[in-house]
Amino acid sequence: MKTQGLFSKSMLGVGLAFLYIPILSMVFYSFNNSRLVTVWDSVNSPTVKWYVQLFKDRQILSAAWLSIQVAATTATGAVILGTLAGLVLSRFGPFRGRAFLQGLTTAPLVMPEVITGLSMLLLFVSLEQLFTAWFGWQFDRGFATITIAHITFTMAYVTVVVQSRLAGFDDSLEEAALDLGARPAKVFFRITVPLILPAILSGWLLAFTLSWDDLVITQFVSGPGSNTLPMVIFSRVRLGVSPVVNALATIMVLVVALGVVLSAIFMRRQEQRRKREEQMAATG
Amino acid sequence: MKPAARTLGSRDAYGRLSPLWIFLLRYGPPRWSEYVVQNWTGQRLVIAVPYLWLLVFFLIPFLIVLKISFAEFSPLGRPPYEPVFQWLEEGALQVKLLIGSYVYLFNEPLYVSAWFYSLKVAFFSTLFCLALGYPMAYAIARSPPTQRNVLLLLIILPFWTSFLLRVYAWVGLLKTDGLINQVLFKWFGIVDEPLAMMNTSFAVYIGIVYSYLPFMILPLYSNLEKHDNTLLEAAQDLGAGPIKSFLRVTLPLSFPGIVAGSLLVFIPAVGEYVIPSLLGRTDQLMVAKLLSDEFFLNRDWPRASAVAIAMLLLLVVPIMIFQRFQNKELQAARK
């Protein structure tokens, strides 16, 4: 046991170093004065000039704004649809087509992005043709198409999170409420939603992050003129490293780290409070 | 929420309402029977919303891709393919299905090598992920509970930061005047000349293992964490050494975790686009890059669709295995 523990522990150390060194190197070099990024200019560094340049960069700023809008809309839509799907799958018992729905919700989790992107674009093109032929109405690809595509692939993640949270509770509370005469909709909003709120919140954040981060599907379904942040980043770093991107990456890493740590602390508090209340209910 | 049991449970094996229910619905208190009917339609509505969304935006798109993969390419058309189904003037439906795009996929050497290369890269990346991820998951599962959450957080944290930027970070490390070469060549002089690591298969492996490692660790961890320690103790009491008890007890028990983690890495890795475009070889393409080049550069939509369908067929078995494991996990969580 001893040697085994030692081996796996050192592998854990190596793995964590492997996960974090690249991120830390990006943060480190964002303060480098040299345009060559990885050649440290020890005379004029550290400097914040790339951060200053980042906040003057119109292209990046407008792309980031579009990405935020898309991600927030996506996360909200994905949470609504994903929660419904999770609820249906874990609480509605067997109904016709249940297995099919389960398949449809888990397939996007592993589907290669190029396939999803291509199929979504071809759908939008067909819809465009239909709309112009039937109603003479033309729509442009952009915010709406990106958001629809993002909702479709992120709702699967929300479904899994909600479903596994619901699987952890039995439905006795909901049944009790139904027996006491509450209507199903009321039971859902008063009992089910508060119970799965942590799952809904983390599903929202997950959907937001996935949407914020997606490049491949977005490249397919976005129209001319609607560039999201990952598209701008990709077009810049294709030609090599860019110090402005390093600065952007540093800010994003900071925000995420802060958010994850804060939410972990928050979740822990919630859990502790819940346990205390349960104990009080049991003893009192 | 158990409306299902209330309404569906009252039906017999053939789906007919029981006579009692029919009587009650017809002659019972009006508000109550209304409530039952509303309840049932309301439930259907709740099922219909996510169902319809997924049908329209996930399933139908695949049918369209399937249709276009059989279409004829017309370079100047808008969209650039001939219609597959067409109503002729006599009122007949003309169906033109061409398999040219598919034939091309398996004859053109560029394509054949891209298929093999993608499979090879995905396979070995999965293997490397497993080799690194398994001990990591094992160490986390064996650490004291207070440390466990922090370690898990550390594994998940990179997953929340931008995937694109994390891949990009490796450009700065791997390129000729990057960090690794500076350390090895300039500072320590271990190598005689800077290593050429960018735009190689090595860089692709690094990128994939790096990006997908959390996907390997998390299912493995959730499996390993559940193991019953008394089994290991029993094995040791019976005289098995640490290695033997690992091989005979822990490893077989963790098989579901290994399969789930491996599939979560393998399936997306076959269709990986960003990592090979940023880090990979320029002379050897992966399938996803071919698909996007056919679509965006050559505007050959039928051929791009055929690539997508072929990739899907290749991955359909792994995807179904993954779904089966996913369902089992959820059912196990319910018990």
Coordinates of C-alpha atoms in Angstrom, one line a residue:
Chain A
M1 CA 0.0 0.0 0.0
K2 CA 2.8 2.4 0.9
T3 CA 4.6 2.3 -2.4
Q4 CA 1.4 2.5 -4.3
G5 CA 0.3 5.6 -2.4
L6 CA 3.7 7.2 -3.0
F7 CA 3.5 6.5 -6.7
S8 CA 0.0 7.8 -7.2
K9 CA 0.7 10.8 -5.0
S10 CA 3.7 11.8 -7.1
M11 CA 1.7 11.3 -10.3
L12 CA -0.9 13.6 -8.8
G13 CA 1.8 16.2 -8.3
V14 CA 3.2 15.8 -11.8
G15 CA -0.3 15.9 -13.2
L16 CA -1.2 19.1 -11.4
A17 CA 2.0 20.7 -12.4
F18 CA 1.2 19.7 -16.0
L19 CA -2.2 21.3 -15.7
Y20 CA -1.0 24.6 -14.2
I21 CA 2.4 25.4 -15.6
P22 CA 1.0 26.5 -19.0
I23 CA -1.6 28.7 -17.4
L24 CA 0.9 30.2 -15.1
S25 CA 3.4 30.8 -17.9
M26 CA 0.7 32.7 -19.8
V27 CA 0.1 34.9 -16.7
F28 CA 3.8 35.4 -16.2
Y29 CA 4.5 36.4 -19.8
S30 CA 1.6 38.8 -19.9
F31 CA 3.8 41.2 -17.9
N32 CA 6.7 40.9 -20.3
N33 CA 7.7 44.0 -22.1
S34 CA 9.0 42.3 -25.2
R35 CA 6.8 41.8 -28.2
L36 CA 8.5 38.4 -28.6
V37 CA 6.4 37.3 -25.6
T38 CA 8.5 34.3 -24.5
V39 CA 11.8 36.2 -24.5
W40 CA 11.9 37.9 -21.1
D41 CA 12.9 41.6 -21.4
S42 CA 14.4 42.0 -17.9
V43 CA 15.1 45.7 -18.2
N44 CA 11.6 47.0 -18.8
S45 CA 9.5 44.2 -17.3
P46 CA 7.2 43.8 -15.5
T47 CA 4.9 46.1 -17.4
V48 CA 1.1 46.5 -17.7
K49 CA 1.3 47.9 -21.2
W50 CA -0.4 44.9 -22.8
Y51 CA -3.4 45.3 -20.5
V52 CA -3.6 49.0 -21.5
Q53 CA -3.6 47.9 -25.1
L54 CA -6.2 45.3 -24.5
F55 CA -8.6 47.8 -23.1
K56 CA -8.1 50.0 -26.2
D57 CA -8.6 47.1 -28.6
R58 CA -12.0 47.8 -30.1
Q59 CA -12.2 44.4 -31.9
I60 CA -11.6 42.4 -28.7
L61 CA -14.0 44.5 -26.6
S62 CA -16.9 44.3 -29.0
A63 CA -16.4 40.6 -29.5
A64 CA -16.3 40.1 -25.8
W65 CA -19.6 42.1 -25.4
L66 CA -21.2 39.9 -28.0
S67 CA -19.9 36.8 -26.3
I68 CA -21.3 37.9 -23.0
Q69 CA -24.7 38.5 -24.5
V70 CA -24.7 35.1 -26.3
A71 CA -23.5 33.3 -23.2
A72 CA -26.0 34.8 -20.8
T73 CA -28.9 34.1 -23.2
T74 CA -27.7 30.6 -23.9
A75 CA -27.2 29.8 -20.2
T76 CA -30.7 31.0 -19.3
G77 CA -32.3 29.1 -22.2
A78 CA -30.2 26.0 -21.6
V79 CA -31.2 26.0 -17.9
I80 CA -34.9 26.2 -18.7
L81 CA -34.8 23.4 -21.3
G82 CA -32.2 21.3 -19.5
T83 CA -34.1 21.4 -16.2
L84 CA -37.3 20.4 -17.9
A85 CA -35.5 17.5 -19.7
G86 CA -33.9 16.4 -16.4
L87 CA -37.2 16.6 -14.6
V88 CA -39.0 14.6 -17.3
L89 CA -36.3 12.0 -17.4
S90 CA -36.0 11.4 -13.7
R91 CA -39.5 12.0 -12.4
F92 CA -42.1 11.3 -15.1
G93 CA -41.7 7.5 -14.9
P94 CA -41.7 5.5 -18.1
F95 CA -43.4 7.1 -21.0
R96 CA -43.3 6.3 -24.7
G97 CA -40.1 7.8 -26.2
R98 CA -38.3 8.2 -22.9
A99 CA -35.2 6.2 -24.0
F100 CA -35.1 8.2 -27.2
L101 CA -35.2 11.5 -25.3
Q102 CA -32.4 10.2 -23.0
G103 CA -30.4 9.4 -26.1
L104 CA -31.0 12.9 -27.6
T105 CA -29.9 14.6 -24.4
T106 CA -26.7 12.7 -23.9
A107 CA -25.6 12.6 -27.5
P108 CA -24.5 16.3 -27.7
L109 CA -22.1 15.6 -24.7
V110 CA -19.7 13.6 -26.8
M111 CA -20.6 14.7 -30.4
P112 CA -17.6 16.1 -32.2
E113 CA -18.1 19.8 -32.5
V114 CA -17.5 20.0 -36.3
I115 CA -20.4 17.6 -36.8
T116 CA -22.8 19.6 -34.6
G117 CA -21.6 22.9 -36.2
L118 CA -22.1 21.6 -39.7
S119 CA -25.5 20.1 -39.1
M120 CA -26.7 23.3 -37.3
L121 CA -25.5 25.5 -40.2
L122 CA -27.2 23.3 -42.8
L123 CA -30.4 23.5 -40.8
F124 CA -30.3 27.2 -40.7
V125 CA -29.6 27.4 -44.4
S126 CA -32.6 25.2 -45.1
L127 CA -34.8 27.3 -42.8
E128 CA -33.6 30.4 -44.6
Q129 CA -34.6 28.9 -47.9
L130 CA -38.0 27.8 -46.5
F131 CA -38.7 31.2 -45.0
T132 CA -37.8 33.1 -48.1
A133 CA -39.8 30.8 -50.3
W134 CA -42.9 30.8 -48.0
F135 CA -43.0 34.2 -46.3
G136 CA -40.4 36.2 -48.3
W137 CA -38.7 36.8 -45.0
Q138 CA -34.9 36.7 -44.9
F139 CA -33.0 36.4 -41.7
D140 CA -29.3 36.9 -41.1
R141 CA -27.1 34.5 -39.3
G142 CA -25.7 36.0 -36.1
F143 CA -26.8 36.4 -32.5
A144 CA -29.9 34.3 -32.8
T145 CA -28.4 31.4 -34.7
I146 CA -25.3 31.3 -32.5
T147 CA -27.5 31.3 -29.4
I148 CA -29.8 28.5 -30.7
A149 CA -26.8 26.3 -31.5
H150 CA -25.3 27.0 -28.1
I151 CA -28.5 26.2 -26.2
T152 CA -28.7 22.9 -28.0
F153 CA -25.3 21.7 -27.1
T154 CA -25.2 23.1 -23.6
M155 CA -28.6 22.0 -22.4
A156 CA -27.3 18.4 -22.4
Y157 CA -24.8 19.4 -19.6
V158 CA -27.6 21.0 -17.6
T159 CA -29.8 18.0 -18.0
V160 CA -27.1 15.7 -16.7
V161 CA -26.4 17.9 -13.7
V162 CA -30.1 18.3 -12.9
Q163 CA -30.8 14.6 -13.4
S164 CA -28.1 13.4 -11.2
R165 CA -29.1 15.9 -8.5
L166 CA -32.8 14.7 -8.7
A167 CA -31.6 11.1 -8.6
G168 CA -30.1 12.0 -5.2
F169 CA -33.5 12.9 -3.7
D170 CA -36.5 10.6 -3.5
D171 CA -39.8 12.1 -4.5
S172 CA -41.4 11.8 -1.1
L173 CA -41.5 15.5 -0.4
E174 CA -43.1 16.2 -3.8
E175 CA -45.5 13.4 -3.3
A176 CA -46.5 14.8 0.2
A177 CA -47.1 18.2 -1.4
L178 CA -49.3 16.6 -4.1
D179 CA -51.2 14.7 -1.4
L180 CA -51.8 17.9 0.5
G181 CA -53.5 19.3 -2.6
A182 CA -50.8 21.4 -4.3
R183 CA -51.0 21.6 -8.1
P184 CA -48.1 20.0 -10.0
A185 CA -46.8 23.4 -11.1
K186 CA -46.8 24.7 -7.6
V187 CA -45.0 21.6 -6.4
F188 CA -42.4 22.2 -9.0
F189 CA -41.7 25.8 -8.1
R190 CA -42.1 25.4 -4.3
I191 CA -40.4 22.0 -3.7
T192 CA -38.5 20.8 -6.7
V193 CA -36.8 24.0 -7.8
P194 CA -35.4 24.9 -4.3
L195 CA -34.1 21.3 -3.9
I196 CA -32.2 21.4 -7.1
L197 CA -31.2 25.0 -7.0
P198 CA -27.5 24.2 -6.6
A199 CA -27.7 22.1 -9.7
I200 CA -29.5 24.8 -11.6
L201 CA -27.0 27.4 -10.6
S202 CA -24.0 25.2 -11.5
G203 CA -25.8 24.3 -14.8
W204 CA -26.2 27.9 -15.6
L205 CA -22.5 28.7 -15.0
L206 CA -21.5 25.6 -16.9
A207 CA -23.6 26.6 -19.9
F208 CA -22.3 30.1 -19.7
T209 CA -18.7 28.9 -19.7
L210 CA -19.2 26.5 -22.5
S211 CA -20.9 29.0 -24.7
W212 CA -18.4 31.7 -23.8
D213 CA -15.6 29.4 -24.8
D214 CA -17.0 27.7 -28.0
L215 CA -15.2 28.3 -31.2
V216 CA -15.9 25.5 -33.7
I217 CA -19.8 25.5 -33.6
T218 CA -19.8 29.3 -33.6
Q219 CA -17.6 29.5 -36.6
F220 CA -20.1 27.4 -38.5
V221 CA -23.3 29.2 -37.5
S222 CA -22.2 32.8 -37.2
G223 CA -22.8 35.2 -40.0
P224 CA -20.5 37.9 -41.4
G225 CA -19.9 40.6 -38.9
S226 CA -20.8 38.7 -35.8
N227 CA -17.5 37.6 -34.3
T228 CA -17.4 36.2 -30.8
L229 CA -14.4 36.5 -28.6
P230 CA -13.0 32.9 -29.3
M231 CA -13.2 33.7 -33.0
V232 CA -11.1 36.8 -32.6
I233 CA -8.6 35.1 -30.3
F234 CA -8.3 32.2 -32.8
S235 CA -7.7 34.4 -35.8
R236 CA -4.9 36.2 -33.8
V237 CA -3.1 33.3 -32.3
R238 CA -3.1 31.3 -35.5
L239 CA -0.3 33.6 -36.7
G240 CA 1.7 33.0 -33.5
V241 CA 1.7 34.2 -29.9
S242 CA 0.3 37.6 -29.1
P243 CA 1.0 39.5 -25.8
V244 CA -2.4 41.1 -25.8
V245 CA -4.0 37.6 -25.8
N246 CA -1.8 36.7 -22.8
A247 CA -3.2 39.7 -21.0
L248 CA -6.7 38.7 -21.9
A249 CA -6.1 35.1 -20.7
T250 CA -4.7 36.4 -17.4
I251 CA -7.9 38.4 -16.7
M252 CA -10.1 35.4 -17.7
V253 CA -8.1 33.0 -15.5
L254 CA -8.4 35.5 -12.6
V255 CA -12.1 35.9 -13.0
V256 CA -12.7 32.1 -13.2
A257 CA -10.4 31.3 -10.3
L258 CA -12.2 33.9 -8.2
G259 CA -15.6 32.7 -9.2
V260 CA -14.9 29.0 -8.6
V261 CA -13.3 29.6 -5.2
L262 CA -16.2 31.9 -4.1
S263 CA -18.8 29.5 -5.3
A264 CA -17.1 26.6 -3.6
I265 CA -17.1 28.5 -0.3
F266 CA -20.8 29.4 -0.9
M267 CA -21.8 25.9 -1.7
R268 CA -20.0 24.6 1.4
R269 CA -21.8 27.2 3.6
Q270 CA -25.1 26.2 2.1
E271 CA -24.4 22.5 2.7
Q272 CA -23.4 23.2 6.3
R273 CA -26.5 25.2 6.9
R274 CA -28.7 22.5 5.4
K275 CA -27.1 19.9 7.7
R276 CA -27.6 22.1 10.7
E277 CA -31.2 22.6 9.9
E278 CA -31.7 19.0 9.3
Q279 CA -30.2 18.2 12.7
M280 CA -32.3 20.8 14.4
A281 CA -35.4 19.4 12.7
A282 CA -34.4 16.0 13.9
T283 CA -33.7 16.9 17.5
G284 CA -36.2 19.8 18.0
Chain B
M1 CA -43.8 15.0 -8.6
K2 CA -45.6 11.9 -9.4
P3 CA -48.4 12.8 -11.8
A4 CA -47.2 9.9 -14.0
A5 CA -48.0 7.3 -11.5
R6 CA -51.4 8.9 -10.8
T7 CA -52.6 9.2 -14.4
L8 CA -50.7 6.4 -16.2
G9 CA -51.1 4.0 -13.3
S10 CA -54.8 4.0 -13.8
R11 CA -54.5 2.5 -17.2
D12 CA -54.4 -1.2 -17.8
A13 CA -51.8 -3.2 -19.7
Y14 CA -53.2 -2.1 -23.1
G15 CA -53.2 1.5 -22.2
R16 CA -57.0 1.8 -21.7
L17 CA -58.5 3.7 -18.9
S18 CA -60.0 1.5 -16.3
P19 CA -63.9 1.4 -16.1
L20 CA -63.8 3.1 -12.8
W21 CA -61.8 6.0 -14.2
I22 CA -64.1 6.4 -17.1
F23 CA -67.0 6.4 -14.7
L24 CA -65.4 9.0 -12.5
L25 CA -64.4 11.2 -15.4
R26 CA -67.9 11.1 -16.8
Y27 CA -69.9 11.3 -13.6
G28 CA -67.5 12.3 -10.8
P29 CA -67.1 15.8 -9.3
P30 CA -66.5 18.1 -12.3
R31 CA -63.5 20.0 -10.9
W32 CA -61.7 16.9 -9.9
S33 CA -62.0 15.2 -13.3
E34 CA -60.9 18.4 -14.9
Y35 CA -57.9 18.5 -12.7
V36 CA -56.9 15.0 -13.8
V37 CA -57.3 15.8 -17.5
Q38 CA -55.4 19.1 -17.1
N39 CA -52.7 17.4 -15.2
W40 CA -52.2 14.8 -17.9
T41 CA -52.1 17.4 -20.7
G42 CA -49.8 19.6 -18.6
Q43 CA -47.4 16.8 -18.2
R44 CA -47.4 16.1 -21.9
L45 CA -46.6 19.8 -22.5
V46 CA -43.7 19.6 -20.2
I47 CA -42.4 16.5 -22.0
A48 CA -43.0 18.2 -25.4
V49 CA -40.9 21.3 -24.8
P50 CA -37.4 19.8 -24.5
Y51 CA -38.4 17.0 -26.9
L52 CA -39.4 19.3 -29.7
W53 CA -36.3 21.5 -29.2
L54 CA -34.0 18.5 -29.5
L55 CA -35.9 17.1 -32.5
V56 CA -35.8 20.4 -34.4
F57 CA -32.3 21.5 -33.5
F58 CA -30.5 18.2 -33.0
L59 CA -32.1 15.4 -34.9
I60 CA -33.5 17.1 -38.0
P61 CA -30.1 18.8 -38.7
F62 CA -28.6 15.3 -39.0
L63 CA -31.2 14.2 -41.4
I64 CA -30.4 17.3 -43.5
V65 CA -26.7 16.5 -43.4
L66 CA -27.6 12.9 -44.5
K67 CA -29.6 14.3 -47.4
I68 CA -27.0 16.7 -48.6
S69 CA -24.3 14.1 -48.4
F70 CA -26.1 12.4 -51.3
A71 CA -26.5 15.5 -53.3
E72 CA -24.6 16.6 -56.4
F73 CA -22.0 19.3 -55.9
S74 CA -22.6 22.4 -58.1
P75 CA -19.8 24.9 -57.4
L76 CA -21.7 27.9 -58.6
G77 CA -25.0 27.2 -57.0
R78 CA -26.5 29.0 -54.0
P79 CA -26.5 26.8 -51.9
P80 CA -23.8 24.8 -53.8
Y81 CA -25.6 21.5 -54.3
E82 CA -28.3 20.2 -56.6
P83 CA -31.7 19.4 -54.9
V84 CA -32.0 15.7 -53.9
F85 CA -35.8 15.7 -53.9
Q86 CA -37.6 17.6 -56.6
W87 CA -41.2 17.8 -57.7
L88 CA -41.3 17.4 -61.5
E89 CA -44.0 19.1 -63.5
E90 CA -45.9 15.9 -64.0
G91 CA -46.4 15.7 -60.3
A92 CA -43.8 13.0 -59.8
L93 CA -41.2 13.2 -57.1
Q94 CA -37.7 12.9 -58.5
V95 CA -35.1 11.5 -56.1
K96 CA -31.4 11.8 -57.0
L97 CA -29.0 10.1 -54.6
L98 CA -25.3 10.2 -55.5
I99 CA -22.7 8.2 -53.5
G100 CA -19.8 9.9 -55.2
S101 CA -18.9 11.9 -52.1
Y102 CA -18.6 8.7 -50.1
V103 CA -16.6 6.8 -52.7
Y104 CA -14.2 9.8 -52.7
L105 CA -13.7 9.6 -49.0
F106 CA -12.4 6.1 -49.1
N107 CA -10.3 6.3 -52.3
E108 CA -8.5 9.6 -52.0
P109 CA -5.2 9.0 -50.2
L110 CA -5.4 12.3 -48.4
Y111 CA -8.6 11.2 -46.8
V112 CA -7.6 7.7 -46.0
S113 CA -4.5 8.9 -44.2
A114 CA -6.5 11.5 -42.3
W115 CA -8.8 8.9 -41.1
F116 CA -6.0 6.7 -39.8
Y117 CA -4.1 9.6 -38.3
S118 CA -7.2 10.8 -36.4
L119 CA -7.9 7.4 -35.0
K120 CA -4.3 6.9 -34.1
V121 CA -4.0 10.2 -32.4
A122 CA -7.3 9.7 -30.5
F123 CA -6.3 6.2 -29.4
F124 CA -2.9 7.1 -28.0
S125 CA -4.1 10.3 -26.5
T126 CA -6.7 8.3 -24.6
L127 CA -4.1 5.9 -23.5
F128 CA -1.8 8.7 -22.2
C129 CA -4.7 10.3 -20.5
L130 CA -5.5 7.1 -18.8
A131 CA -1.9 6.5 -17.7
L132 CA -1.7 9.9 -16.2
G133 CA -5.3 10.3 -15.0
Y134 CA -5.7 6.9 -13.3
P135 CA -3.0 7.4 -10.6
M136 CA -4.2 11.0 -10.1
A137 CA -7.8 9.9 -9.6
Y138 CA -6.6 7.1 -7.3
A139 CA -4.5 9.5 -5.2
I140 CA -7.5 11.9 -4.9
A141 CA -9.8 9.1 -3.9
R142 CA -7.4 7.9 -1.2
S143 CA -6.6 11.3 0.3
P144 CA -8.4 12.5 3.4
P145 CA -11.9 14.0 2.7
T146 CA -10.9 17.6 3.6
Q147 CA -8.1 17.6 1.0
R148 CA -10.3 15.8 -1.5
N149 CA -12.5 18.7 -2.3
V150 CA -9.6 21.0 -2.8
L151 CA -7.9 18.6 -5.1
L152 CA -11.0 18.1 -7.1
L153 CA -11.4 21.8 -7.4
L154 CA -7.9 22.0 -8.7
I155 CA -8.7 19.4 -11.4
I156 CA -11.9 21.2 -12.4
L157 CA -10.6 24.7 -12.3
P158 CA -8.7 24.6 -15.7
F159 CA -11.8 23.1 -17.2
W160 CA -13.6 26.4 -16.4
T161 CA -11.0 28.5 -18.0
S162 CA -11.0 28.9 -21.8
F163 CA -10.1 25.8 -23.7
L164 CA -8.8 27.8 -26.6
L165 CA -6.5 29.9 -24.4
R166 CA -5.2 26.8 -22.6
V167 CA -4.2 25.2 -26.0
Y168 CA -2.7 28.5 -27.0
A169 CA -0.6 28.5 -23.8
W170 CA 1.2 25.5 -25.2
V171 CA 2.3 27.5 -28.3
G172 CA 4.3 29.7 -25.9
L173 CA 5.8 26.7 -24.3
L174 CA 6.6 24.5 -27.3
K175 CA 7.8 26.9 -29.9
T176 CA 11.5 27.2 -30.9
D177 CA 12.2 30.1 -28.6
G178 CA 9.5 29.0 -26.1
L179 CA 9.9 28.3 -22.4
I180 CA 10.8 24.6 -22.7
N181 CA 13.5 25.2 -25.2
Q182 CA 14.9 28.1 -23.2
V183 CA 15.1 25.9 -20.1
L184 CA 16.6 22.9 -21.8
F185 CA 18.9 24.7 -24.3
K186 CA 19.8 28.1 -22.9
W187 CA 19.8 27.6 -19.2
F188 CA 20.9 24.0 -18.7
G189 CA 22.3 23.2 -22.1
I190 CA 20.9 19.7 -21.9
V191 CA 20.1 19.7 -25.7
D192 CA 22.5 20.9 -28.3
E193 CA 20.0 22.8 -30.3
P194 CA 16.4 24.0 -29.7
L195 CA 14.0 21.1 -30.1
A196 CA 11.4 21.4 -32.9
M197 CA 8.2 20.6 -31.0
M198 CA 5.7 22.9 -32.6
N199 CA 3.6 21.5 -35.5
T200 CA 4.4 17.9 -34.6
S201 CA 2.3 15.0 -33.6
F202 CA 3.9 15.3 -30.2
A203 CA 2.4 18.7 -29.7
V204 CA -1.0 17.4 -30.7
Y205 CA -0.7 14.6 -28.1
I206 CA 0.3 17.1 -25.4
G207 CA -2.6 19.4 -26.3
I208 CA -5.2 16.6 -26.3
V209 CA -4.0 15.0 -23.1
Y210 CA -3.8 18.4 -21.4
S211 CA -7.3 19.5 -22.5
Y212 CA -9.1 16.3 -21.9
L213 CA -7.4 15.1 -18.7
P214 CA -10.2 16.4 -16.4
F215 CA -12.7 14.3 -18.4
M216 CA -10.7 11.2 -17.7
I217 CA -10.1 12.0 -14.0
L218 CA -13.6 12.8 -13.0
P219 CA -15.4 9.6 -14.0
L220 CA -12.5 7.6 -12.6
Y221 CA -12.6 9.5 -9.4
S222 CA -16.3 9.1 -8.9
N223 CA -15.9 5.3 -9.4
L224 CA -12.8 4.9 -7.2
E225 CA -14.3 6.9 -4.4
K226 CA -17.1 4.5 -4.0
H227 CA -14.9 1.4 -3.6
D228 CA -15.3 -0.5 -0.4
N229 CA -12.0 -0.6 1.5
T230 CA -12.9 -3.8 3.3
L231 CA -12.4 -5.7 0.0
L232 CA -8.8 -4.5 -0.2
E233 CA -8.3 -5.5 3.4
A234 CA -9.8 -8.9 2.8
A235 CA -7.4 -9.4 -0.2
Q236 CA -4.5 -8.4 2.0
D237 CA -5.6 -10.7 4.8
L238 CA -5.7 -13.5 2.3
G239 CA -2.1 -12.8 1.5
A240 CA -2.2 -10.7 -1.6
G241 CA 0.5 -8.0 -2.0
P242 CA -0.4 -4.4 -2.8
I243 CA 0.2 -4.9 -6.5
K244 CA -1.8 -8.1 -6.7
S245 CA -4.7 -6.7 -4.7
F246 CA -4.7 -3.6 -6.9
L247 CA -4.7 -5.8 -10.1
R248 CA -7.3 -8.2 -8.8
V249 CA -9.6 -6.0 -6.8
T250 CA -9.3 -2.3 -7.6
L251 CA -8.7 -2.4 -11.3
P252 CA -11.6 -4.7 -12.2
L253 CA -13.9 -2.7 -10.0
S254 CA -12.9 0.5 -11.7
F255 CA -13.6 -0.8 -15.2
P256 CA -16.8 1.3 -15.7
G257 CA -14.9 4.4 -14.7
I258 CA -12.1 3.5 -17.2
V259 CA -14.6 3.0 -20.0
A260 CA -16.5 6.2 -19.3
G261 CA -13.4 8.3 -19.0
S262 CA -11.8 6.8 -22.1
L263 CA -14.8 7.4 -24.2
L264 CA -15.2 10.9 -23.0
V265 CA -11.6 11.5 -24.3
F266 CA -11.6 9.3 -27.4
I267 CA -14.8 10.4 -29.1
P268 CA -14.2 14.2 -29.1
A269 CA -10.5 13.6 -29.8
V270 CA -11.3 11.9 -33.1
G271 CA -13.1 15.0 -34.2
E272 CA -10.7 17.5 -32.6
Y273 CA -10.2 20.7 -34.6
V274 CA -8.7 23.4 -32.5
I275 CA -5.7 21.5 -31.1
P276 CA -4.3 20.2 -34.4
S277 CA -4.9 23.6 -36.1
L278 CA -2.9 25.4 -33.5
L279 CA -0.2 22.9 -32.6
G280 CA -0.3 20.1 -35.2
R281 CA 1.5 19.1 -38.3
T282 CA 0.7 21.1 -41.5
D283 CA 1.4 18.2 -43.8
Q284 CA -0.9 15.7 -42.0
L285 CA -4.5 16.7 -41.5
M286 CA -7.0 15.3 -39.1
V287 CA -10.6 14.6 -40.2
A288 CA -12.2 17.6 -38.6
K289 CA -9.8 19.9 -40.4
L290 CA -10.6 18.2 -43.7
L291 CA -14.3 18.6 -43.1
S292 CA -14.0 22.3 -42.4
D293 CA -11.7 22.9 -45.3
E294 CA -14.1 21.1 -47.7
F295 CA -16.9 23.3 -46.3
F296 CA -15.3 26.7 -46.0
L297 CA -12.5 26.6 -48.6
N298 CA -13.9 24.4 -51.4
R299 CA -17.6 25.1 -50.6
D300 CA -18.2 21.4 -51.3
W301 CA -21.1 20.9 -49.0
P302 CA -22.0 17.3 -50.1
R303 CA -18.5 16.1 -49.4
A304 CA -18.3 17.9 -46.1
S305 CA -21.6 16.3 -45.2
A306 CA -20.4 12.9 -46.2
V307 CA -17.3 13.3 -44.0
A308 CA -19.6 14.2 -41.1
I309 CA -21.8 11.2 -41.7
A310 CA -18.8 8.8 -42.0
M311 CA -17.4 10.2 -38.8
L312 CA -20.7 9.7 -37.1
L313 CA -20.9 6.1 -38.3
L314 CA -17.4 5.5 -37.0
L315 CA -18.3 7.0 -33.6
V316 CA -21.8 5.6 -33.2
V317 CA -20.7 2.5 -31.4
P318 CA -18.5 4.3 -28.9
I319 CA -21.3 6.9 -28.4
M320 CA -23.9 4.2 -27.7
I321 CA -21.6 2.4 -25.2
F322 CA -21.0 5.8 -23.5
Q323 CA -24.8 6.3 -23.2
R324 CA -25.3 2.9 -21.7
F325 CA -22.7 3.6 -19.1
Q326 CA -24.2 7.0 -18.4
N327 CA -27.6 5.5 -17.9
K328 CA -26.2 2.9 -15.6
E329 CA -24.5 5.5 -13.5
L330 CA -27.7 7.5 -13.1
Q331 CA -29.7 4.4 -12.2
A332 CA -27.0 3.4 -9.6
A333 CA -27.2 6.9 -8.2
R334 CA -31.0 6.5 -7.8
K335 CA -30.7 3.3 -5.7

